[in-house]
mmCIF file of C-alpha atoms and ligand atoms in Angstrom:
data_model
loop_
_atom_site.group_PDB
_atom_site.id
_atom_site.type_symbol
_atom_site.label_atom_id
_atom_site.label_comp_id
_atom_site.label_asym_id
_atom_site.label_seq_id
_atom_site.Cartn_x
_atom_site.Cartn_y
_atom_site.Cartn_z
ATOM 1 C CA MET A 1 -24.797 -14.432 -18.195
ATOM 2 C CA SER A 2 -20.869 -14.023 -18.623
ATOM 3 C CA ASP A 3 -18.827 -10.839 -17.859
ATOM 4 C CA GLN A 4 -15.454 -10.173 -16.748
ATOM 5 C CA TYR A 5 -15.966 -11.582 -13.412
ATOM 6 C CA THR A 6 -16.963 -14.870 -14.553
ATOM 7 C CA PRO A 7 -14.796 -17.645 -12.876
ATOM 8 C CA LYS A 8 -12.217 -19.179 -15.185
ATOM 9 C CA LYS A 9 -10.029 -22.301 -14.503
ATOM 10 C CA GLU A 10 -6.830 -20.072 -14.270
ATOM 11 C CA ASP A 11 -8.337 -18.038 -11.327
ATOM 12 C CA HIS A 12 -7.751 -21.626 -9.426
ATOM 13 C CA PHE A 13 -10.987 -21.544 -7.533
ATOM 14 C CA THR A 14 -11.428 -24.676 -5.359
ATOM 15 C CA PHE A 15 -14.307 -25.994 -3.048
ATOM 16 C CA GLY A 16 -14.194 -28.623 -0.402
ATOM 17 C CA LEU A 17 -16.816 -31.374 -1.366
ATOM 18 C CA TRP A 18 -18.186 -30.772 2.117
ATOM 19 C CA THR A 19 -18.971 -27.229 1.397
ATOM 20 C CA VAL A 20 -21.318 -27.462 -1.674
ATOM 21 C CA GLY A 21 -22.306 -30.803 -0.060
ATOM 22 C CA ASN A 22 -23.337 -29.126 3.152
ATOM 23 C CA ARG A 23 -26.984 -30.258 3.686
ATOM 24 C CA GLY A 24 -28.023 -27.502 6.186
ATOM 25 C CA ARG A 25 -27.920 -29.606 9.376
ATOM 26 C CA ASP A 26 -27.284 -27.553 12.487
ATOM 27 C CA PRO A 27 -27.429 -28.442 16.146
ATOM 28 C CA PHE A 28 -31.105 -27.561 16.086
ATOM 29 C CA GLY A 29 -32.429 -28.965 12.968
ATOM 30 C CA ASP A 30 -32.230 -31.723 10.287
ATOM 31 C CA ALA A 31 -31.030 -31.375 6.778
ATOM 32 C CA VAL A 32 -32.921 -29.321 4.522
ATOM 33 C CA ARG A 33 -31.574 -30.485 1.384
ATOM 34 C CA GLY A 34 -30.531 -33.842 -0.344
ATOM 35 C CA ALA A 35 -26.941 -35.268 -0.824
ATOM 36 C CA ILE A 36 -25.212 -34.197 -3.888
ATOM 37 C CA SER A 37 -22.989 -36.854 -5.133
ATOM 38 C CA PRO A 38 -19.175 -36.030 -5.477
ATOM 39 C CA THR A 39 -19.203 -36.692 -9.165
ATOM 40 C CA GLN A 40 -21.947 -34.377 -9.653
ATOM 41 C CA ILE A 41 -20.419 -31.636 -7.416
ATOM 42 C CA VAL A 42 -17.272 -32.265 -9.779
ATOM 43 C CA LYS A 43 -19.541 -31.715 -12.804
ATOM 44 C CA ARG A 44 -21.517 -28.718 -11.752
ATOM 45 C CA LEU A 45 -18.561 -26.761 -10.060
ATOM 46 C CA SER A 46 -16.499 -27.526 -13.533
ATOM 47 C CA GLU A 47 -19.443 -25.799 -15.383
ATOM 48 C CA LEU A 48 -19.224 -22.736 -13.170
ATOM 49 C CA GLY A 49 -15.471 -22.404 -14.021
ATOM 50 C CA ALA A 50 -13.968 -23.752 -10.885
ATOM 51 C CA TYR A 51 -10.439 -25.536 -10.999
ATOM 52 C CA GLY A 52 -10.997 -28.129 -8.593
ATOM 53 C CA VAL A 53 -12.249 -29.742 -5.390
ATOM 54 C CA ASN A 54 -10.720 -30.702 -2.018
ATOM 55 C CA LEU A 55 -11.904 -33.762 0.258
ATOM 56 C CA HIS A 56 -11.845 -35.418 3.610
ATOM 57 C CA ASP A 57 -11.272 -39.252 3.331
ATOM 58 C CA ASN A 58 -14.890 -39.536 4.305
ATOM 59 C CA ASP A 59 -16.310 -37.213 2.031
ATOM 60 C CA LEU A 60 -15.492 -39.502 -0.677
ATOM 61 C CA VAL A 61 -15.033 -43.003 0.837
ATOM 62 C CA PRO A 62 -17.321 -43.761 3.740
ATOM 63 C CA PHE A 63 -15.771 -44.468 6.977
ATOM 64 C CA GLU A 64 -17.199 -48.187 7.010
ATOM 65 C CA ALA A 65 -16.085 -48.854 3.385
ATOM 66 C CA ASN A 66 -14.206 -52.038 2.567
ATOM 67 C CA GLU A 67 -11.196 -51.988 0.055
ATOM 68 C CA THR A 68 -13.351 -53.162 -2.890
ATOM 69 C CA GLU A 69 -16.040 -50.254 -2.282
ATOM 70 C CA ARG A 70 -13.020 -47.902 -1.990
ATOM 71 C CA THR A 71 -11.511 -48.956 -5.206
ATOM 72 C CA LYS A 72 -14.862 -48.618 -7.008
ATOM 73 C CA ILE A 73 -15.695 -45.165 -5.451
ATOM 74 C CA VAL A 74 -12.289 -43.633 -6.266
ATOM 75 C CA SER A 75 -11.878 -45.058 -9.878
ATOM 76 C CA GLU A 76 -15.554 -43.423 -10.676
ATOM 77 C CA PHE A 77 -14.510 -40.233 -9.048
ATOM 78 C CA LYS A 78 -11.129 -40.070 -10.984
ATOM 79 C CA LYS A 79 -13.245 -40.530 -14.105
ATOM 80 C CA ALA A 80 -15.357 -37.702 -13.237
ATOM 81 C CA LEU A 81 -12.315 -35.340 -12.659
ATOM 82 C CA SER A 82 -10.821 -36.216 -16.020
ATOM 83 C CA GLU A 83 -13.960 -35.843 -17.736
ATOM 84 C CA HIS A 84 -14.558 -32.397 -16.443
ATOM 85 C CA GLY A 85 -11.017 -31.280 -16.240
ATOM 86 C CA MET A 86 -11.071 -30.699 -12.297
ATOM 87 C CA LYS A 87 -8.165 -31.256 -10.008
ATOM 88 C CA VAL A 88 -7.659 -32.246 -6.333
ATOM 89 C CA PRO A 89 -5.151 -29.857 -5.000
ATOM 90 C CA MET A 90 -5.661 -30.442 -1.440
ATOM 91 C CA ALA A 91 -6.959 -33.402 0.564
ATOM 92 C CA THR A 92 -7.555 -33.770 4.399
ATOM 93 C CA VAL A 93 -8.648 -36.242 7.025
ATOM 94 C CA ASN A 94 -11.810 -36.178 9.052
ATOM 95 C CA LEU A 95 -10.683 -36.544 12.756
ATOM 96 C CA PHE A 96 -13.899 -34.994 14.100
ATOM 97 C CA TYR A 97 -17.147 -36.778 13.102
ATOM 98 C CA HIS A 98 -16.915 -40.339 14.491
ATOM 99 C CA PRO A 99 -17.576 -40.676 18.134
ATOM 100 C CA ILE A 100 -14.145 -42.246 18.694
ATOM 101 C CA PHE A 101 -12.866 -38.566 18.406
ATOM 102 C CA LYS A 102 -14.885 -37.213 21.079
ATOM 103 C CA ASP A 103 -11.858 -36.507 23.420
ATOM 104 C CA GLY A 104 -9.647 -35.503 20.362
ATOM 105 C CA ALA A 105 -7.632 -37.410 17.818
ATOM 106 C CA PHE A 106 -3.760 -36.771 17.980
ATOM 107 C CA THR A 107 -4.490 -35.205 21.559
ATOM 108 C CA SER A 108 -6.849 -37.868 22.713
ATOM 109 C CA SER A 109 -5.951 -38.992 26.359
ATOM 110 C CA ASP A 110 -6.213 -42.727 24.934
ATOM 111 C CA ALA A 111 -3.198 -43.874 23.241
ATOM 112 C CA ARG A 112 -5.427 -46.056 21.104
ATOM 113 C CA VAL A 113 -7.318 -43.430 19.660
ATOM 114 C CA ARG A 114 -4.045 -41.438 19.039
ATOM 115 C CA ALA A 115 -2.932 -44.324 17.022
ATOM 116 C CA PHE A 116 -5.858 -45.020 15.156
ATOM 117 C CA ALA A 117 -5.922 -41.177 14.234
ATOM 118 C CA ILE A 118 -2.514 -41.605 12.857
ATOM 119 C CA GLN A 119 -3.493 -44.780 10.850
ATOM 120 C CA LYS A 120 -6.709 -43.037 9.373
ATOM 121 C CA THR A 121 -4.524 -40.016 8.506
ATOM 122 C CA MET A 122 -1.685 -41.951 6.785
ATOM 123 C CA LYS A 123 -4.490 -43.841 4.781
ATOM 124 C CA ALA A 124 -6.100 -40.410 3.780
ATOM 125 C CA MET A 125 -2.699 -39.074 2.610
ATOM 126 C CA ASP A 126 -2.517 -42.124 0.382
ATOM 127 C CA LEU A 127 -5.935 -41.170 -0.927
ATOM 128 C CA GLY A 128 -4.777 -37.550 -1.507
ATOM 129 C CA VAL A 129 -1.709 -38.373 -3.220
ATOM 130 C CA GLU A 130 -3.379 -40.838 -5.502
ATOM 131 C CA LEU A 131 -6.044 -38.137 -6.491
ATOM 132 C CA GLY A 132 -2.953 -35.622 -7.151
ATOM 133 C CA ALA A 133 -3.022 -33.618 -4.014
ATOM 134 C CA GLU A 134 0.072 -31.736 -3.029
ATOM 135 C CA ILE A 135 -1.294 -30.199 0.128
ATOM 136 C CA PHE A 136 -2.599 -32.070 3.205
ATOM 137 C CA VAL A 137 -4.698 -30.053 5.759
ATOM 138 C CA LEU A 138 -4.925 -30.932 9.356
ATOM 139 C CA TRP A 139 -7.819 -29.107 11.120
ATOM 140 C CA GLY A 140 -7.757 -30.423 14.623
ATOM 141 C CA GLY A 141 -11.396 -29.594 15.455
ATOM 142 C CA ARG A 142 -11.544 -32.203 18.316
ATOM 143 C CA GLU A 143 -8.059 -31.270 19.627
ATOM 144 C CA GLY A 144 -9.190 -29.455 22.648
ATOM 145 C CA THR A 145 -10.910 -29.588 25.992
ATOM 146 C CA GLU A 146 -13.965 -28.748 28.051
ATOM 147 C CA VAL A 147 -12.223 -29.865 31.301
ATOM 148 C CA ASP A 148 -8.746 -28.627 31.663
ATOM 149 C CA ALA A 149 -8.444 -30.939 34.889
ATOM 150 C CA ALA A 150 -8.571 -34.056 32.749
ATOM 151 C CA LYS A 151 -5.483 -33.218 30.535
ATOM 152 C CA ASP A 152 -2.104 -31.495 30.875
ATOM 153 C CA ALA A 153 -2.042 -29.068 27.942
ATOM 154 C CA ILE A 154 1.723 -29.362 27.595
ATOM 155 C CA GLU A 155 1.431 -33.007 27.349
ATOM 156 C CA ALA A 156 -1.286 -32.601 24.828
ATOM 157 C CA LEU A 157 0.895 -30.351 22.694
ATOM 158 C CA LYS A 158 3.639 -32.973 23.008
ATOM 159 C CA TRP A 159 1.312 -35.493 21.637
ATOM 160 C CA TYR A 160 0.114 -33.242 18.963
ATOM 161 C CA ARG A 161 3.779 -32.608 17.886
ATOM 162 C CA GLU A 162 4.572 -36.436 17.920
ATOM 163 C CA GLY A 163 1.509 -36.862 15.824
ATOM 164 C CA VAL A 164 2.522 -34.416 13.132
ATOM 165 C CA ASN A 165 6.263 -35.377 13.225
ATOM 166 C CA TYR A 166 5.126 -39.021 12.488
ATOM 167 C CA LEU A 167 3.106 -38.097 9.717
ATOM 168 C CA THR A 168 5.815 -35.987 8.148
ATOM 169 C CA GLU A 169 8.198 -38.718 8.360
ATOM 170 C CA TYR A 170 5.691 -40.924 6.623
ATOM 171 C CA ALA A 171 5.193 -38.524 3.841
ATOM 172 C CA LEU A 172 8.796 -38.146 3.294
ATOM 173 C CA ASP A 173 9.523 -41.909 3.672
ATOM 174 C CA GLN A 174 6.855 -42.606 0.836
ATOM 175 C CA LYS A 175 8.476 -39.821 -1.341
ATOM 176 C CA TYR A 176 5.204 -38.007 -1.590
ATOM 177 C CA ASN A 177 5.367 -34.448 -3.039
ATOM 178 C CA LEU A 178 2.989 -33.461 -0.113
ATOM 179 C CA LYS A 179 3.180 -30.179 2.248
ATOM 180 C CA PHE A 180 1.131 -30.169 5.293
ATOM 181 C CA ALA A 181 -1.071 -26.916 6.106
ATOM 182 C CA LEU A 182 -2.388 -26.636 9.895
ATOM 183 C CA GLU A 183 -5.608 -25.013 10.391
ATOM 184 C CA ALA A 184 -6.331 -23.012 13.455
ATOM 185 C CA LYS A 185 -9.817 -22.454 15.165
ATOM 186 C CA PRO A 186 -10.149 -21.063 18.638
ATOM 187 C CA ASN A 187 -13.353 -23.154 19.652
ATOM 188 C CA GLU A 188 -16.154 -25.173 18.304
ATOM 189 C CA PRO A 189 -16.721 -28.070 18.374
ATOM 190 C CA ARG A 190 -14.666 -28.193 21.728
ATOM 191 C CA SER A 191 -15.071 -25.513 24.353
ATOM 192 C CA ASP A 192 -11.241 -24.627 23.724
ATOM 193 C CA ILE A 193 -9.175 -26.018 20.892
ATOM 194 C CA TYR A 194 -5.449 -26.120 21.153
ATOM 195 C CA LEU A 195 -3.446 -23.999 18.953
ATOM 196 C CA PRO A 196 -6.375 -21.408 18.432
ATOM 197 C CA THR A 197 -5.059 -19.099 16.055
ATOM 198 C CA THR A 198 -2.699 -18.934 12.927
ATOM 199 C CA GLY A 199 -0.109 -16.994 15.074
ATOM 200 C CA HIS A 200 -0.006 -20.204 17.564
ATOM 201 C CA MET A 201 0.146 -22.482 14.576
ATOM 202 C CA LEU A 202 3.140 -20.544 13.313
ATOM 203 C CA ALA A 203 5.033 -20.757 16.476
ATOM 204 C CA PHE A 204 4.152 -24.544 16.666
ATOM 205 C CA ILE A 205 5.336 -25.292 13.391
ATOM 206 C CA GLU A 206 8.867 -24.193 14.343
ATOM 207 C CA THR A 207 8.949 -26.809 17.183
ATOM 208 C CA LEU A 208 8.532 -29.578 14.673
ATOM 209 C CA ASP A 209 11.113 -31.850 13.103
ATOM 210 C CA HIS A 210 10.388 -31.073 9.551
ATOM 211 C CA PRO A 211 9.240 -27.504 9.541
ATOM 212 C CA GLU A 212 10.028 -26.868 5.997
ATOM 213 C CA ILE A 213 7.168 -29.067 4.865
ATOM 214 C CA VAL A 214 4.582 -27.855 7.393
ATOM 215 C CA GLY A 215 2.777 -24.259 7.052
ATOM 216 C CA VAL A 216 -0.741 -22.960 7.673
ATOM 217 C CA ASN A 217 -4.159 -23.099 6.297
ATOM 218 C CA PRO A 218 -5.846 -19.937 7.837
ATOM 219 C CA GLU A 219 -9.629 -19.607 7.499
ATOM 220 C CA VAL A 220 -11.249 -16.163 7.551
ATOM 221 C CA ALA A 221 -14.073 -17.213 9.997
ATOM 222 C CA HIS A 222 -11.739 -18.975 12.516
ATOM 223 C CA GLU A 223 -9.460 -15.609 12.710
ATOM 224 C CA HIS A 224 -12.556 -13.458 12.828
ATOM 225 C CA MET A 225 -14.175 -15.816 15.711
ATOM 226 C CA SER A 226 -10.950 -14.754 17.796
ATOM 227 C CA GLY A 227 -11.413 -10.984 16.970
ATOM 228 C CA LEU A 228 -8.351 -10.924 14.753
ATOM 229 C CA ASN A 229 -7.599 -8.946 11.601
ATOM 230 C CA PHE A 230 -7.320 -11.726 9.143
ATOM 231 C CA TYR A 231 -5.197 -9.311 6.568
ATOM 232 C CA HIS A 232 -2.639 -9.312 9.187
ATOM 233 C CA SER A 233 -2.709 -12.917 10.006
ATOM 234 C CA ILE A 234 -2.122 -13.618 6.416
ATOM 235 C CA SER A 235 0.699 -11.134 6.116
ATOM 236 C CA GLN A 236 2.497 -12.836 8.994
ATOM 237 C CA ALA A 237 1.975 -16.159 7.422
ATOM 238 C CA ILE A 238 3.406 -14.834 4.036
ATOM 239 C CA ASP A 239 6.147 -13.166 5.633
ATOM 240 C CA ALA A 240 7.123 -16.407 7.421
ATOM 241 C CA GLY A 241 6.944 -18.390 4.000
ATOM 242 C CA LYS A 242 4.166 -20.398 5.494
ATOM 243 C CA LEU A 243 0.920 -19.484 3.660
ATOM 244 C CA PHE A 244 0.466 -23.114 1.948
ATOM 245 C CA HIS A 245 -3.209 -22.950 1.409
ATOM 246 C CA ILE A 246 -6.205 -20.856 2.676
ATOM 247 C CA ASP A 247 -9.865 -21.163 3.508
ATOM 248 C CA LEU A 248 -12.011 -18.218 2.262
ATOM 249 C CA ASN A 249 -15.322 -17.597 3.725
ATOM 250 C CA ASP A 250 -16.943 -14.957 5.945
ATOM 251 C CA GLN A 251 -18.019 -14.358 9.426
ATOM 252 C CA LYS A 252 -19.984 -12.062 11.712
ATOM 253 C CA PRO A 253 -18.165 -11.067 14.895
ATOM 254 C CA GLY A 254 -19.233 -12.772 18.028
ATOM 255 C CA ARG A 255 -20.827 -15.883 16.675
ATOM 256 C CA TYR A 256 -20.572 -19.454 15.911
ATOM 257 C CA ASP A 257 -18.437 -20.456 12.994
ATOM 258 C CA GLN A 258 -20.948 -19.331 10.216
ATOM 259 C CA ASP A 259 -18.779 -20.300 7.249
ATOM 260 C CA LEU A 260 -20.573 -17.609 5.026
ATOM 261 C CA ARG A 261 -20.317 -16.998 1.346
ATOM 262 C CA PHE A 262 -16.883 -15.232 0.740
ATOM 263 C CA ALA A 263 -17.166 -11.613 1.095
ATOM 264 C CA SER A 264 -20.656 -11.564 1.964
ATOM 265 C CA GLU A 265 -19.993 -9.424 5.190
ATOM 266 C CA SER A 266 -16.649 -8.064 5.496
ATOM 267 C CA ILE A 267 -16.401 -6.245 2.142
ATOM 268 C CA LYS A 268 -13.412 -3.939 3.226
ATOM 269 C CA PRO A 269 -11.386 -6.535 5.059
ATOM 270 C CA MET A 270 -11.793 -9.046 2.367
ATOM 271 C CA PHE A 271 -10.694 -6.496 -0.138
ATOM 272 C CA TYR A 272 -7.368 -6.074 1.623
ATOM 273 C CA LEU A 273 -7.099 -9.796 1.790
ATOM 274 C CA VAL A 274 -7.640 -10.288 -1.941
ATOM 275 C CA LYS A 275 -5.405 -7.281 -2.678
ATOM 276 C CA LEU A 276 -2.726 -8.973 -0.576
ATOM 277 C CA LEU A 277 -3.005 -12.504 -2.070
ATOM 278 C CA GLU A 278 -2.881 -11.093 -5.671
ATOM 279 C CA GLU A 279 0.077 -8.665 -4.978
ATOM 280 C CA SER A 280 2.110 -11.096 -2.805
ATOM 281 C CA GLY A 281 2.495 -13.601 -5.413
ATOM 282 C CA TYR A 282 0.495 -16.075 -3.668
ATOM 283 C CA ALA A 283 0.346 -19.059 -6.142
ATOM 284 C CA GLY A 284 -1.782 -21.379 -4.075
ATOM 285 C CA PRO A 285 -5.428 -22.373 -4.664
ATOM 286 C CA ARG A 286 -8.288 -19.915 -3.898
ATOM 287 C CA HIS A 287 -10.301 -22.257 -1.839
ATOM 288 C CA PHE A 288 -13.780 -21.669 -0.254
ATOM 289 C CA ASP A 289 -14.558 -23.403 2.837
ATOM 290 C CA ALA A 290 -17.827 -22.049 3.092
ATOM 291 C CA HIS A 291 -21.625 -23.182 2.602
ATOM 292 C CA ALA A 292 -24.981 -22.013 1.431
ATOM 293 C CA TYR A 293 -27.670 -20.623 3.925
ATOM 294 C CA ARG A 294 -29.936 -23.380 5.456
ATOM 295 C CA SER A 295 -32.754 -21.577 3.278
ATOM 296 C CA GLU A 296 -31.238 -22.690 0.002
ATOM 297 C CA ASP A 297 -32.153 -25.812 -2.016
ATOM 298 C CA GLU A 298 -29.487 -27.165 -4.748
ATOM 299 C CA GLU A 299 -29.933 -24.374 -6.964
ATOM 300 C CA GLY A 300 -29.167 -21.976 -4.168
ATOM 301 C CA VAL A 301 -26.142 -24.198 -3.430
ATOM 302 C CA PHE A 302 -24.613 -23.248 -6.883
ATOM 303 C CA ALA A 303 -25.645 -19.852 -6.747
ATOM 304 C CA PHE A 304 -23.704 -19.585 -3.455
ATOM 305 C CA ALA A 305 -20.757 -21.129 -5.140
ATOM 306 C CA LEU A 306 -20.788 -18.938 -8.167
ATOM 307 C CA GLY A 307 -21.106 -16.018 -5.710
ATOM 308 C CA CYS A 308 -18.078 -16.807 -3.769
ATOM 309 C CA MET A 309 -16.121 -16.917 -6.946
ATOM 310 C CA ARG A 310 -17.647 -13.622 -8.615
ATOM 311 C CA SER A 311 -16.909 -11.794 -5.408
ATOM 312 C CA TYR A 312 -13.212 -12.724 -5.375
ATOM 313 C CA ASN A 313 -12.860 -11.482 -8.776
ATOM 314 C CA ILE A 314 -14.734 -8.239 -8.270
ATOM 315 C CA LEU A 315 -12.364 -7.518 -5.220
ATOM 316 C CA LYS A 316 -9.557 -8.546 -7.522
ATOM 317 C CA GLU A 317 -10.704 -5.997 -10.134
ATOM 318 C CA LYS A 318 -11.045 -3.483 -7.268
ATOM 319 C CA ALA A 319 -7.369 -4.148 -6.062
ATOM 320 C CA HIS A 320 -6.538 -3.145 -9.749
ATOM 321 C CA GLN A 321 -8.383 -0.157 -9.575
ATOM 322 C CA PHE A 322 -6.640 0.815 -6.347
ATOM 323 C CA ALA A 323 -3.190 0.328 -7.896
ATOM 324 C CA GLU A 324 -4.295 2.563 -10.903
ATOM 325 C CA ASP A 325 -6.252 5.383 -9.088
ATOM 326 C CA LYS A 326 -4.243 8.437 -9.392
ATOM 327 C CA GLU A 327 -5.618 10.311 -6.477
ATOM 328 C CA ILE A 328 -5.197 7.157 -4.225
ATOM 329 C CA GLN A 329 -1.689 6.569 -5.450
ATOM 330 C CA SER A 330 -0.456 10.220 -5.082
ATOM 331 C CA LEU A 331 -2.055 10.291 -1.625
ATOM 332 C CA LEU A 332 -0.191 7.274 -0.637
ATOM 333 C CA LYS A 333 3.126 8.755 -1.865
ATOM 334 C CA GLU A 334 2.495 12.029 -0.233
ATOM 335 C CA ILE A 335 1.824 10.061 2.942
ATOM 336 C CA ARG A 336 4.873 7.921 2.640
ATOM 337 C CA ALA A 337 7.292 10.827 1.651
ATOM 338 C CA GLU A 338 6.217 12.766 4.874
ATOM 339 C CA GLY A 339 7.914 10.213 6.837
ATOM 340 C CA GLY A 340 10.276 8.320 4.942
ATOM 341 C CA HIS A 341 13.601 10.379 4.840
ATOM 342 C CA ASP A 342 16.450 8.241 3.959
ATOM 343 C CA GLU A 343 18.649 9.595 6.940
ATOM 344 C CA TYR A 344 16.220 7.954 9.268
ATOM 345 C CA GLN A 345 16.169 4.496 8.062
ATOM 346 C CA LEU A 346 17.455 2.330 10.897
ATOM 347 C CA GLY A 347 19.420 -0.136 8.743
ATOM 348 C CA THR A 348 21.744 -2.670 10.359
ATOM 349 C CA TYR A 349 22.828 -2.231 13.671
ATOM 350 C CA SER A 350 26.377 -0.647 14.316
ATOM 351 C CA LYS A 351 28.116 0.987 17.317
ATOM 352 C CA ALA A 352 28.624 4.135 15.318
ATOM 353 C CA SER A 353 24.873 4.229 13.997
ATOM 354 C CA ALA A 354 23.700 3.651 17.465
ATOM 355 C CA SER A 355 25.669 6.325 18.768
ATOM 356 C CA LYS A 356 24.706 8.873 16.030
ATOM 357 C CA LEU A 357 21.001 7.994 16.706
ATOM 358 C CA LYS A 358 21.304 8.395 20.443
ATOM 359 C CA SER A 359 22.470 11.830 19.749
ATOM 360 C CA ALA A 360 20.088 12.772 17.023
ATOM 361 C CA ALA A 361 17.851 15.613 17.680
ATOM 362 C CA PHE A 362 14.056 15.075 16.894
ATOM 363 C CA ASP A 363 11.296 17.818 16.809
ATOM 364 C CA THR A 364 8.866 15.696 18.810
ATOM 365 C CA GLN A 365 6.227 18.395 18.874
ATOM 366 C CA HIS A 366 6.143 18.746 15.178
ATOM 367 C CA LEU A 367 6.047 15.025 14.611
ATOM 368 C CA ALA A 368 3.279 14.639 17.241
ATOM 369 C CA GLU A 369 0.988 17.218 15.438
ATOM 370 C CA ILE A 370 1.404 16.186 11.642
ATOM 371 C CA GLY A 371 -1.864 15.078 10.375
ATOM 372 C CA ARG A 372 -1.522 11.566 8.591
ATOM 373 C CA ASN A 373 -4.367 11.973 6.092
ATOM 374 C CA TYR A 374 -5.864 8.472 6.612
ATOM 375 C CA GLU A 375 -9.393 9.673 6.889
ATOM 376 C CA ARG A 376 -8.948 11.050 3.138
ATOM 377 C CA LEU A 377 -7.442 7.773 2.142
ATOM 378 C CA ASP A 378 -10.028 5.590 3.917
ATOM 379 C CA GLN A 379 -12.926 7.359 2.272
ATOM 380 C CA LEU A 380 -11.500 7.079 -0.952
ATOM 381 C CA VAL A 381 -11.176 3.314 -0.723
ATOM 382 C CA PHE A 382 -14.806 3.306 0.477
ATOM 383 C CA GLU A 383 -15.808 5.075 -2.591
ATOM 384 C CA LEU A 384 -13.666 3.048 -4.776
ATOM 385 C CA LEU A 385 -15.320 -0.109 -3.343
ATOM 386 C CA LEU A 386 -18.901 0.974 -3.758
ATOM 387 C CA GLY A 387 -18.289 2.051 -7.365
ATOM 388 C CA VAL A 388 -18.542 5.660 -6.770
ATOM 389 C CA ARG A 389 -15.183 6.362 -8.405
ATOM 390 C CA GLY A 390 -15.778 4.499 -11.589
ATOM 391 C CA ASN A 391 -14.131 1.730 -13.181
ATOM 392 C CA THR A 392 -11.046 2.896 -14.865
ATOM 393 C CA ALA A 393 -8.159 4.912 -13.884
ATOM 394 C CA SER A 394 -9.153 7.645 -16.338
ATOM 395 C CA THR A 395 -12.687 7.961 -15.270
ATOM 396 C CA ALA A 396 -11.344 7.853 -11.601
ATOM 397 C CA ALA A 397 -9.135 10.766 -12.328
ATOM 398 C CA LYS A 398 -11.613 12.902 -13.687
ATOM 399 C CA GLN A 399 -14.016 12.381 -10.715
ATOM 400 C CA THR A 400 -14.594 15.240 -8.319
ATOM 401 C CA THR A 401 -12.610 14.159 -5.419
ATOM 402 C CA LEU A 402 -13.172 14.535 -1.754
ATOM 403 C CA ALA A 403 -10.125 16.635 -1.530
ATOM 404 C CA ALA A 404 -11.274 18.984 -4.313
ATOM 405 C CA ARG A 405 -14.771 19.355 -2.548
ATOM 406 C CA ALA A 406 -13.118 20.088 0.785
HETATM 407 C C1 GLT B 1 -14.778 -28.472 8.604
HETATM 408 C C2 GLT B 1 -14.172 -27.250 9.273
HETATM 409 C C3 GLT B 1 -13.228 -26.624 8.372
HETATM 410 C C4 GLT B 1 -12.173 -27.412 8.068
HETATM 411 C C5 GLT B 1 -12.430 -28.595 7.193
HETATM 412 C C6 GLT B 1 -11.149 -29.376 7.078
HETATM 413 S S1 GLT B 1 -13.702 -29.482 7.873
HETATM 414 O O1 GLT B 1 -15.818 -28.158 7.890
HETATM 415 O O2 GLT B 1 -15.237 -26.302 9.727
HETATM 416 O O3 GLT B 1 -12.847 -25.368 8.873
HETATM 417 O O4 GLT B 1 -11.279 -26.571 7.122
HETATM 418 O O5 GLT B 1 -11.090 -30.404 8.091
HETATM 419 MN MN1 MN B 2 -11.728 -24.415 7.319
HETATM 420 MN MN1 MN B 3 -15.214 -22.687 9.582
#
């Protein structure tokens, strides 16, 4: 079946090899499906309309592989990429799976582990650049603690900073066209992870030696685990010029990191997210960091992948409808006009404007009593999302509106 929501290369959808490659292992049960080879993932995703794949060093080259094995694996993978017209826009490094990282990588108490983590990351950067990646994600899943008595958190942050500084210097020294994107998560696998939210990451970036090449890679599930509004987090990252990459998925509140199919749970929040990405001019890949339910076999995995991309395109179409819906737009205009008189715009501070403002009279009772009409607006969005308002601006305009009925 092909329709207007069918993914196309120009939609720039990407998946981590680890996402469709997820075999359904969890802390209570073993794998439920077989491994899919990286080249097979490239082929199947390309057939579905994806633009590319992303990878950790060890998703492609096993931890124990020697140089000869590495060369063979990488050249076969490159061949598959070119055969299927697929790109690798982002690469990352696995600093969480091997037992050596049980107490962290960049923030391990052991200087030898910290040095090994930097060595492993430099090699992963080399691999990423060789495959054409321009974004390098750092997710510090093990950078945290269970026992705060064991580690001074300020010192841990210094080690973290020292690590990222070293890596940015390496990228610049190699003349790599590579930007870093730091990914936050509040907990899991550690009891507490340092720099737990995108906001923390944004503040940390400003303390680095090369903040200009470091941004963020926020993940829906991770911000939702912290009870945060992802749309707000992304807005702040965009405002700071730091949205270098994004991990799209979904998450029910108050649970472990579920990495659910994109928009499978949070339809309204994901609508605002897609609308924001599309309208803000975000030009990076639309990357899915999610995996299929444990109940699925290999076909279910690719149904999941297609679902992520279709849902994005459906929400994108909804964002267009929102922009064209006459009733929604005129209501928004009304709402803004009610509060937006020019004479009250703050503008730049001056002594004269401050003294004028201090003596201005406000009808506080009237201002407090005005209804803002958000109930109507929110219901219109709900009806739009559920398809009650039709698919085009003209049919939408003809609809019997909530306002007319009231
Ligand atoms: C891991 C994690 C993700 C990160 C990946 C990048 S690996 O699957 O759960 O959120 O984005 O390291
Ligand atoms: Mn992620
Ligand atoms: Mn996750």
